[in-house]
Coordinates of C-alpha atoms in Angstrom, one line a residue:
M29 CA 21.3 -2.0 17.5
K30 CA 19.1 -1.7 20.1
C31 CA 18.3 1.5 22.5
K32 CA 15.7 1.2 25.2
K33 CA 14.6 3.5 28.2
F34 CA 11.8 3.7 31.2
F35 CA 9.1 6.4 31.7
T36 CA 6.5 7.1 34.5
L37 CA 2.7 6.2 33.2
S38 CA 1.5 9.0 33.7
L39 CA 0.4 12.0 30.9
E40 CA 3.4 14.1 31.9
S41 CA 5.9 11.6 30.6
I42 CA 5.0 12.5 26.8
D43 CA 6.3 15.1 25.7
D44 CA 9.5 13.7 27.5
S45 CA 9.0 10.8 25.4
Y46 CA 8.3 12.9 22.7
E47 CA 11.8 13.8 23.2
F48 CA 13.2 10.2 23.7
V49 CA 11.7 9.2 20.7
Q50 CA 12.7 12.2 18.2
K51 CA 16.0 11.9 18.8
L52 CA 15.8 8.1 18.3
L53 CA 14.8 8.5 14.3
L54 CA 16.4 11.5 13.7
K55 CA 19.7 8.9 14.5
Y56 CA 18.1 7.1 11.0
N57 CA 17.3 9.9 9.0
C58 CA 13.5 8.8 9.2
S59 CA 11.2 11.3 7.8
K60 CA 9.6 14.7 9.2
S61 CA 6.2 12.4 9.3
D62 CA 7.7 9.6 10.0
I63 CA 8.6 11.6 13.2
V64 CA 4.8 12.4 13.7
R65 CA 3.4 9.2 13.1
A66 CA 5.9 7.3 15.8
Q67 CA 5.1 10.1 18.8
L68 CA 1.4 9.5 17.6
F69 CA 1.9 5.6 18.2
V70 CA 3.4 6.9 21.8
E71 CA 1.2 9.0 23.2
E72 CA -2.2 7.4 22.0
T73 CA -1.0 4.0 23.6
I74 CA -0.1 6.3 27.0
V75 CA -3.0 7.9 26.8
H76 CA -5.0 4.4 26.6
W77 CA -1.9 2.6 29.8
Q78 CA -2.3 5.2 32.4
K79 CA -6.1 4.8 32.4
G80 CA -6.0 1.7 34.1
A81 CA -2.0 1.7 36.0
Q82 CA -1.3 2.5 39.6
E83 CA 0.1 5.4 40.6
N84 CA 4.0 5.4 39.8
E85 CA 3.6 2.1 37.7
N86 CA 6.8 2.3 34.6
F87 CA 6.4 1.9 31.3
E88 CA 9.8 1.1 28.8
I89 CA 10.2 2.6 25.1
S90 CA 12.9 0.3 22.5
L91 CA 13.9 0.1 19.7
S92 CA 15.2 -1.9 17.7
K93 CA 16.8 -1.7 13.4
R94 CA 16.8 -4.6 11.2
F95 CA 18.4 -4.4 7.2
K96 CA 15.6 -1.2 6.9
T97 CA 13.3 -2.1 9.0
I98 CA 12.6 0.2 12.5
T99 CA 10.3 -0.9 15.7
L100 CA 9.2 1.3 17.8
S101 CA 8.2 -1.1 20.9
L102 CA 6.1 0.2 24.4
N103 CA 6.8 -2.3 27.0
Y104 CA 4.3 -2.5 30.3
W105 CA 4.3 -5.2 32.7
G106 CA 0.6 -5.5 34.1
N107 CA -3.2 -6.1 33.6
Q108 CA -4.0 -7.1 29.6
S109 CA -4.8 -4.1 27.5
D110 CA -4.9 -3.7 24.4
P111 CA -4.7 -0.6 22.7
L112 CA -5.5 -1.2 19.5
T113 CA -9.1 -2.9 20.8
L114 CA -12.2 -1.0 20.8
P115 CA -15.2 -1.4 23.7
E116 CA -17.7 -2.7 22.5
E117 CA -20.3 0.2 23.3
V118 CA -19.0 4.1 25.1
D119 CA -20.9 7.2 24.1
D120 CA -20.6 9.1 21.7
P121 CA -17.4 6.5 20.3
E122 CA -17.0 8.7 17.1
F123 CA -15.6 11.7 19.9
N124 CA -14.6 9.6 22.6
L125 CA -12.5 6.9 20.7
I126 CA -10.4 9.6 18.4
G127 CA -7.2 8.7 19.8
Q128 CA -7.6 5.1 19.5
N129 CA -8.7 5.5 15.7
I130 CA -5.7 6.8 14.9
L131 CA -3.7 4.2 16.6
I132 CA -5.4 1.9 15.1
G133 CA -4.8 3.8 11.8
L134 CA -1.1 3.9 11.7
S135 CA -1.8 0.0 10.3
S136 CA 1.7 -0.8 10.8
V137 CA 0.9 -1.5 14.9
T138 CA 1.1 -4.7 17.1
Y139 CA -0.3 -5.5 19.7
S140 CA 0.9 -8.7 22.2
Y141 CA 0.6 -10.1 25.9
E142 CA 3.2 -12.6 26.8
N143 CA 4.2 -13.3 30.9
G144 CA 2.3 -10.3 31.9
C145 CA 4.0 -8.3 29.9
N146 CA 2.1 -5.6 27.3
N147 CA 3.7 -5.0 24.3
V148 CA 2.6 -2.5 21.4
S149 CA 5.2 -2.4 18.2
Y150 CA 5.3 0.5 15.2
T151 CA 7.3 -1.0 12.3
L152 CA 8.6 1.6 10.1
K153 CA 10.9 2.0 7.6
A154 CA 15.0 4.3 7.2
K155 CA 15.4 6.4 5.0
S156 CA 16.2 5.6 2.0
A157 CA 17.6 7.3 -2.1
N158 CA 14.9 7.8 -3.7
P159 CA 13.8 5.1 -5.7
A160 CA 13.1 7.5 -8.9
L161 CA 17.2 8.6 -8.7
T162 CA 18.4 5.6 -8.1
T163 CA 16.5 3.8 -11.2
A164 CA 17.2 6.7 -13.6
I165 CA 21.1 6.7 -12.8
A166 CA 20.8 2.6 -13.4
L167 CA 18.6 3.0 -16.7
V168 CA 21.0 5.4 -18.2
A169 CA 24.0 3.3 -17.4
G170 CA 22.3 0.1 -18.4
I171 CA 21.9 2.4 -22.0
F172 CA 25.8 3.3 -22.2
C173 CA 27.4 0.5 -21.1
G174 CA 25.3 -1.5 -23.4
L175 CA 25.5 0.6 -26.5
A176 CA 29.4 0.5 -25.6
F177 CA 29.5 -3.5 -25.8
Q178 CA 27.8 -3.1 -29.5
Y179 CA 30.2 -0.7 -30.6
F180 CA 33.5 -2.3 -29.0
S181 CA 33.1 -5.6 -28.6
P182 CA 29.9 -7.1 -29.8
T183 CA 30.6 -10.8 -29.7
I184 CA 32.4 -10.3 -25.9
G185 CA 28.7 -8.8 -24.8
L186 CA 26.5 -11.5 -26.3
W187 CA 28.5 -14.3 -24.4
L188 CA 28.2 -11.8 -21.3
A189 CA 24.5 -11.9 -21.3
G190 CA 23.8 -15.1 -22.2
T191 CA 26.2 -16.9 -20.0
I192 CA 25.7 -14.3 -16.4
L193 CA 22.9 -11.1 -16.8
K194 CA 20.0 -13.8 -18.0
P195 CA 20.9 -16.4 -15.2
L196 CA 20.9 -13.5 -12.9
I197 CA 17.9 -12.3 -14.0
G198 CA 16.5 -15.4 -13.5
T199 CA 17.7 -16.2 -10.5
F200 CA 16.3 -13.0 -9.1
F201 CA 12.6 -12.8 -10.8
G202 CA 12.2 -16.7 -9.9
F203 CA 13.2 -15.7 -5.8
I204 CA 10.4 -13.2 -5.7
N205 CA 7.9 -15.6 -7.9
A206 CA 9.0 -17.8 -5.1
L207 CA 7.6 -15.0 -2.1
V208 CA 4.0 -14.1 -3.9
V209 CA 2.0 -16.5 -2.4
P210 CA 3.0 -15.9 1.2
V211 CA 2.9 -12.4 1.1
L212 CA -0.6 -11.8 -0.4
F213 CA -1.9 -13.8 1.5
L214 CA -0.7 -13.2 4.8
S215 CA -0.9 -9.3 3.4
T216 CA -4.5 -9.8 2.4
I217 CA -5.5 -11.8 5.6
G218 CA -3.2 -7.9 7.6
S219 CA -5.3 -6.0 5.3
I220 CA -9.2 -7.8 6.5
F221 CA -7.9 -7.1 10.8
N222 CA -7.9 -3.3 10.3
M223 CA -10.8 -3.0 8.3
D224 CA -11.8 -5.1 11.2
N225 CA -11.0 -1.9 13.6
M226 CA -11.8 0.9 11.2
A227 CA -15.5 -0.4 11.1
Q228 CA -15.9 0.8 15.0
M229 CA -16.9 4.6 12.7
K230 CA -19.5 3.1 10.9
R231 CA -20.7 5.9 9.3
I232 CA -17.5 7.7 9.0
F233 CA -16.3 4.6 7.2
R234 CA -19.1 4.0 4.8
S235 CA -18.7 7.1 3.2
L236 CA -14.9 6.7 2.8
L237 CA -15.3 3.3 1.6
S238 CA -18.5 3.7 -1.1
W239 CA -16.2 7.0 -2.1
S240 CA -13.3 4.2 -2.7
L241 CA -15.0 1.6 -4.1
G242 CA -16.3 4.3 -7.0
I243 CA -13.4 5.7 -8.1
I244 CA -11.8 1.4 -8.1
L245 CA -14.8 0.8 -10.3
V246 CA -14.8 4.4 -12.7
S247 CA -11.0 3.8 -12.9
S248 CA -11.0 0.0 -13.5
A249 CA -13.5 0.7 -16.5
I250 CA -11.6 3.9 -18.0
A251 CA -7.9 1.1 -17.9
L252 CA -10.2 -1.5 -19.3
L253 CA -11.1 1.2 -22.0
T254 CA -8.1 2.0 -22.5
A255 CA -6.4 -1.2 -22.7
W256 CA -9.3 -1.9 -25.8
I257 CA -8.1 1.1 -28.0
F258 CA -4.2 0.1 -27.5
F259 CA -3.4 -3.0 -26.8
V260 CA -6.8 -5.5 -28.6
G261 CA -5.5 -6.1 -32.2
E262 CA -8.8 -6.4 -34.8
G263 CA -11.1 -9.1 -34.3
S264 CA -10.0 -10.3 -31.0
T265 CA -13.2 -8.4 -28.7
T266 CA -14.1 -12.2 -28.7
S267 CA -12.2 -14.7 -27.5
G268 CA -13.0 -17.3 -30.6
G269 CA -16.7 -18.8 -29.9
G270 CA -18.3 -14.5 -30.0
S271 CA -19.8 -12.2 -27.4
S272 CA -21.4 -15.2 -25.0
D273 CA -17.5 -16.9 -24.0
L274 CA -16.4 -13.3 -22.6
W275 CA -19.1 -13.7 -20.1
N276 CA -18.1 -17.8 -20.0
Q277 CA -14.9 -16.8 -19.2
I278 CA -15.7 -14.4 -16.3
G279 CA -17.7 -16.5 -14.7
A280 CA -15.2 -19.9 -15.4
M281 CA -13.1 -17.2 -14.0
V282 CA -15.5 -16.0 -10.8
F283 CA -16.6 -19.7 -10.1
G284 CA -12.8 -21.2 -9.9
I285 CA -12.3 -18.6 -7.0
I286 CA -13.9 -21.3 -5.4
P287 CA -10.7 -23.9 -4.6
N288 CA -10.8 -27.5 -4.6
N289 CA -9.4 -28.0 -1.5
I290 CA -7.0 -25.3 0.8
I291 CA -3.6 -26.7 -0.6
Q292 CA -3.3 -26.8 -4.0
P293 CA -3.7 -23.4 -4.4
F294 CA -0.7 -23.5 -3.0
L295 CA 1.6 -25.2 -4.6
D296 CA -0.6 -23.8 -8.1
G297 CA 0.5 -20.3 -7.1
N298 CA -3.7 -20.1 -8.6
T299 CA -3.7 -15.9 -6.8
L300 CA -7.3 -15.7 -6.9
Q301 CA -8.1 -18.6 -5.2
I302 CA -4.9 -17.5 -2.3
M303 CA -6.4 -14.3 -1.9
F304 CA -10.3 -16.3 -2.0
L305 CA -8.7 -17.5 0.9
A306 CA -7.6 -14.9 2.6
I307 CA -10.1 -13.5 2.8
V308 CA -12.1 -16.1 4.1
S309 CA -9.4 -16.9 7.0
G310 CA -9.9 -13.7 7.7
I311 CA -13.8 -13.4 7.7
V312 CA -13.7 -15.9 10.1
R313 CA -11.2 -14.5 12.4
L314 CA -13.4 -11.7 13.0
T315 CA -16.3 -13.9 13.6
L316 CA -14.3 -15.4 16.4
K317 CA -13.4 -11.4 18.0
G318 CA -9.9 -12.5 19.3
R319 CA -10.5 -15.3 20.7
F320 CA -7.6 -17.4 19.6
P321 CA -5.3 -14.0 20.4
F322 CA -2.4 -16.4 18.7
T323 CA -3.7 -16.7 15.2
T324 CA -2.9 -12.9 14.8
K325 CA 0.5 -12.7 16.0
I326 CA 1.7 -14.9 13.7
I327 CA 0.0 -13.3 11.0
T328 CA 1.6 -9.9 12.1
E329 CA 4.9 -11.3 12.6
G330 CA 4.4 -14.0 9.2
N331 CA 3.7 -10.5 7.5
L332 CA 6.4 -8.9 9.3
I333 CA 8.7 -11.4 8.1
F334 CA 7.8 -12.2 4.2
T335 CA 7.9 -7.7 4.4
T336 CA 11.4 -7.5 5.1
I337 CA 12.3 -10.1 3.2
L338 CA 11.0 -8.8 0.2
D339 CA 12.5 -5.3 1.7
A340 CA 15.9 -7.0 1.4
V341 CA 15.7 -9.0 -2.2
C342 CA 13.9 -5.4 -4.2
A343 CA 17.0 -3.4 -2.2
M344 CA 18.5 -4.6 -5.0
M345 CA 16.7 -3.6 -7.5
P346 CA 18.3 -0.7 -9.3
L347 CA 21.5 -3.2 -9.9
I348 CA 19.0 -5.7 -11.2
I349 CA 17.9 -2.5 -13.9
F350 CA 21.4 -2.2 -15.0
I351 CA 21.5 -5.8 -15.8
N352 CA 17.7 -5.6 -17.4
I353 CA 19.1 -2.6 -19.4
L354 CA 22.3 -3.6 -20.8
N355 CA 20.8 -7.6 -21.5
M356 CA 18.4 -5.8 -23.8
M357 CA 21.0 -2.8 -25.2
I358 CA 23.4 -6.2 -25.8
A359 CA 20.4 -8.1 -27.9
G360 CA 19.6 -5.3 -29.6
N361 CA 16.1 -4.7 -27.9
G362 CA 16.9 -1.4 -27.1
G363 CA 13.7 -0.2 -28.6
A364 CA 11.2 -1.4 -26.1
L365 CA 12.6 1.4 -24.3
L366 CA 11.8 4.2 -27.2
G367 CA 8.3 2.7 -27.4
S368 CA 7.8 3.0 -22.9
L369 CA 7.5 7.1 -23.6
G370 CA 4.7 6.5 -25.6
L371 CA 3.5 3.6 -23.2
I372 CA 4.2 6.8 -20.2
A373 CA 2.0 9.4 -22.4
M374 CA -0.4 6.7 -22.8
M375 CA -1.1 6.1 -19.5
I376 CA -1.3 9.6 -18.2
V377 CA -4.8 10.2 -20.3
P378 CA -6.8 7.3 -18.2
L379 CA -5.2 9.4 -15.1
L380 CA -6.1 13.1 -16.0
A381 CA -9.3 11.3 -17.1
L382 CA -9.8 9.8 -13.6
V383 CA -8.9 13.5 -11.7
V384 CA -11.5 15.5 -14.1
I385 CA -13.7 12.6 -12.4
M386 CA -12.5 13.4 -9.3
L387 CA -13.6 17.2 -9.7
L388 CA -16.9 17.3 -11.7
S389 CA -17.6 14.9 -7.9
V390 CA -16.3 18.1 -6.3
A391 CA -18.0 20.2 -8.5
L392 CA -21.7 18.5 -8.2
I393 CA -21.6 17.8 -4.6
E394 CA -19.5 20.7 -2.5
K395 CA -20.7 23.3 -5.6
M396 CA -16.6 24.0 -5.5
N397 CA -14.8 25.5 -8.7
P398 CA -12.0 23.4 -9.6
V399 CA -9.6 26.4 -9.2
T400 CA -11.0 26.9 -5.6
Y401 CA -9.8 23.7 -4.8
F402 CA -6.5 22.9 -6.0
K403 CA -6.0 26.8 -4.0
A404 CA -6.5 24.5 -1.2
A405 CA -5.4 21.1 -2.0
G406 CA -2.7 22.4 -4.1
S407 CA 0.7 22.4 -1.6
F408 CA -0.3 18.5 -0.4
L409 CA -0.2 17.3 -3.9
L410 CA 2.8 18.8 -5.5
I411 CA 4.0 17.3 -1.8
A412 CA 2.6 14.1 -3.4
L413 CA 3.9 14.6 -7.4
S414 CA 8.0 15.8 -5.8
T415 CA 8.0 12.6 -3.6
G416 CA 6.5 10.0 -4.5
S417 CA 5.3 9.2 -1.4
S418 CA 1.5 9.9 0.2
S419 CA 3.2 9.8 3.9
A420 CA 5.5 13.0 3.2
T421 CA 1.8 15.1 3.1
F422 CA 0.7 14.3 6.3
A423 CA 1.0 17.1 8.5
S424 CA 0.4 19.6 5.3
H425 CA -2.8 17.2 4.5
T426 CA -3.8 17.4 8.0
L427 CA -3.2 20.9 8.7
I428 CA -5.0 22.4 5.1
A429 CA -8.0 19.5 6.0
S430 CA -8.8 21.0 8.6
V431 CA -8.2 24.5 8.6
K432 CA -8.7 25.4 4.9
Q433 CA -10.9 23.1 3.8
G434 CA -13.0 23.3 7.4
V435 CA -13.0 19.2 7.8
R436 CA -13.7 18.3 11.7
D437 CA -10.7 16.7 13.0
Y438 CA -11.5 13.2 13.6
V439 CA -12.4 12.3 10.0
V440 CA -9.1 13.9 9.2
S441 CA -7.3 12.3 11.8
F442 CA -9.1 8.6 10.9
S443 CA -9.2 9.5 6.8
I444 CA -5.4 10.2 6.0
P445 CA -4.0 7.0 7.4
V446 CA -6.6 4.9 6.2
G447 CA -6.5 6.4 2.4
A448 CA -2.3 5.9 2.6
L449 CA -3.7 2.3 3.0
F450 CA -6.5 2.0 0.7
N451 CA -6.7 4.5 -1.8
K452 CA -4.3 3.0 -4.9
Q453 CA -7.3 3.6 -7.7
F454 CA -4.7 5.2 -9.8
A455 CA -2.1 2.4 -9.7
I456 CA -4.7 0.3 -11.7
P457 CA -4.6 1.7 -14.8
I458 CA -1.1 1.4 -14.8
W459 CA -0.2 -1.8 -13.3
L460 CA -2.8 -3.1 -16.6
L461 CA -1.2 -1.1 -19.3
I462 CA 2.7 -1.7 -18.2
S463 CA 1.9 -5.4 -18.4
L464 CA 0.2 -5.6 -21.6
F465 CA 3.0 -3.2 -22.8
V466 CA 6.0 -5.9 -22.3
A467 CA 4.0 -8.8 -23.3
N468 CA 3.3 -7.3 -26.7
I469 CA 7.2 -7.1 -26.2
Y470 CA 7.3 -10.5 -26.3
G471 CA 5.4 -10.5 -29.4
T472 CA 1.7 -12.0 -26.9
S473 CA -1.3 -10.2 -27.6
F474 CA -4.7 -10.7 -25.9
T475 CA -8.7 -10.6 -26.0
I476 CA -10.9 -8.5 -23.9
A477 CA -12.5 -12.1 -22.6
E478 CA -9.0 -12.0 -21.1
I479 CA -7.8 -8.7 -20.2
V480 CA -11.1 -8.7 -17.8
P481 CA -9.9 -11.5 -15.3
V482 CA -6.9 -9.2 -15.4
V483 CA -8.5 -5.9 -14.7
I484 CA -10.5 -7.7 -11.6
L485 CA -7.4 -9.0 -9.7
C486 CA -5.6 -5.2 -10.8
M487 CA -9.3 -3.8 -8.0
I488 CA -8.2 -6.6 -5.5
L489 CA -5.0 -5.8 -5.4
S490 CA -5.3 -2.1 -4.9
V491 CA -7.4 -2.8 -1.6
A492 CA -5.7 -6.0 -0.3
V493 CA -1.8 -4.8 -1.5
P494 CA 0.3 -3.1 1.6
P495 CA 1.9 0.7 0.5
S496 CA 5.4 -0.2 0.3
P497 CA 8.4 1.1 -1.7
G498 CA 9.0 -2.0 -3.1
I499 CA 6.4 -3.9 -3.5
G500 CA 6.7 -3.6 -7.1
P501 CA 8.5 -5.8 -9.2
F502 CA 5.9 -8.2 -6.0
L503 CA 2.8 -7.0 -7.5
F504 CA 4.1 -7.2 -11.4
T505 CA 5.0 -11.6 -10.8
I506 CA 1.4 -11.7 -9.9
I507 CA -0.2 -10.0 -13.1
F508 CA 2.7 -11.5 -15.1
N509 CA 1.7 -15.1 -14.1
L510 CA -1.3 -14.6 -15.1
L511 CA -0.5 -13.8 -18.0
N512 CA 2.0 -15.8 -18.9
I513 CA 4.4 -13.2 -19.7
P514 CA 8.2 -14.0 -18.9
L515 CA 9.3 -12.9 -15.6
D516 CA 12.4 -11.1 -17.7
G517 CA 9.9 -8.9 -18.5
L518 CA 9.7 -7.3 -15.4
A519 CA 12.5 -4.7 -15.0
L520 CA 11.2 -2.3 -18.0
A521 CA 8.0 -2.8 -15.7
V522 CA 9.1 -1.9 -12.8
T523 CA 11.4 0.9 -14.2
I524 CA 8.1 2.6 -16.0
A525 CA 6.2 2.0 -12.7
I526 CA 8.8 3.9 -10.4
F527 CA 7.9 7.0 -12.6
M528 CA 4.7 6.5 -12.8
N529 CA 4.5 6.1 -9.3
Y530 CA 4.7 10.1 -8.4
P531 CA 1.3 11.5 -10.2
A532 CA -0.6 8.2 -9.2
T533 CA 0.5 9.0 -5.8
A534 CA -0.8 12.1 -6.5
G535 CA -3.8 11.1 -7.5
H536 CA -4.2 8.9 -4.3
V537 CA -4.1 11.4 -2.5
M538 CA -6.5 13.8 -4.1
V539 CA -8.4 11.0 -3.3
T540 CA -8.3 10.4 0.1
N541 CA -9.3 14.3 0.2
I542 CA -12.3 14.8 -1.0
G543 CA -13.4 11.3 0.1
M544 CA -13.1 13.2 3.3
L545 CA -14.4 16.5 1.9
H546 CA -18.0 14.0 0.6
T547 CA -17.4 12.7 4.4
E548 CA -18.0 16.2 5.7
H549 CA -20.3 17.1 3.0
M550 CA -22.7 14.1 4.4
L551 CA -21.9 14.3 8.2
S552 CA -23.1 18.1 8.2
A553 CA -26.4 17.2 6.0
K554 CA -26.9 14.8 8.5
E555 CA -27.1 17.3 11.8
I556 CA -28.7 19.9 9.3
K557 CA -31.6 17.5 8.7
V558 CA -31.6 16.1 13.2
L559 CA -31.9 20.2 13.5

């Protein structure tokens, strides 16, 4: 389905385009925050194009839907004008380029120029059912059906599990495994594209990046400590050769990242080597500074294609969870579900530790006690906790940061969309501990030397992987392959991760918010020094 309409390319058309976009997106039950972002995308594109346009020129707004992906496009026939490319020199860029940085910060925007037509497209998702609700229904249904087979007809249940259920699960997760390589490679390069744009706001980005990397390191250290306490058996803190073996393995992993040729990593599915190639490719692309725009189009379009496939596959996740839980119950492995309750309680501990550390930074740097902080930030943190969506907090987070917390507008407008893309630090201990828990179910244990590379991989994934609702199976496929955990355990891992996504999302929003506070503090301190 596709809808389109022409407008005069002028600032006076912004209100009419707002109304048109709102009506279109409401038909697809898009959330209010998504509509606001789409309207922001339209506004900033119009503002950019009208600067070089002739009088009475027109542009087109069109909307198309494929599966659950909605694409909002703006087309302008004229000289090439890319709103995603910031000028190299401009007076006071922190203020004069605010609008363009907002547009870039949306992260789902692509630009192309063909046959005299400038096209800017923004992709968003149609509203779907709450994943926690559908997962809970699938979980409960799988347990009850499994108990029914065990009680009434265990023989038929075993036949069903061996003949139908297990092959279905294997086929599904095998297909997800096949998507890992292209999605990982393209999404990593896509992240570097955004890093290139954000680097234009050097002082702000440097502060936000330092804060984000610091929390990533703290989160990884807490995850490793928790894994050592709960999942590393006695006498296995090192791997065979003593303490030096740990560093030998880490060294082998670091130098092993560099592949002997560019084809073999894709054939072997070596995720670390693939990420190395993606990072190198992204850096080379930055040095070329847009000399080959068709490569950008190939990457963005390829990323969209594989992301759409991944969304379509993961839309079936509740059904697969039902099948997998039913298979576990029939096979008599229902005890693993009860064990997951203890795992959830265990994971809350490192998440609370991260919250305490961030509140300490607020107390030391901002001289603000936790009660005062939560009085200001509590509303949007509760939204994140209850919805599991950082996008749902966009409007309230922006308002509170600007009005109640006193963060300057251009810092807020830049930080919130960027934070939604890159701040996933709370997911590191969740990914690691769930993976080790599933490995224990299959009778596999690990040494610290074997866990450290997995922590490093989780650190990289927390930055490189896009914040897609269906990304859970993809992430665990990568980690399970590295640890040689059977892919049959993916459904249980994803089920637990979906419920943990709610506190993790609140933590990610909190990381973004406190990072803005510290950035504002840094900017204010520099201004005082100048005076």
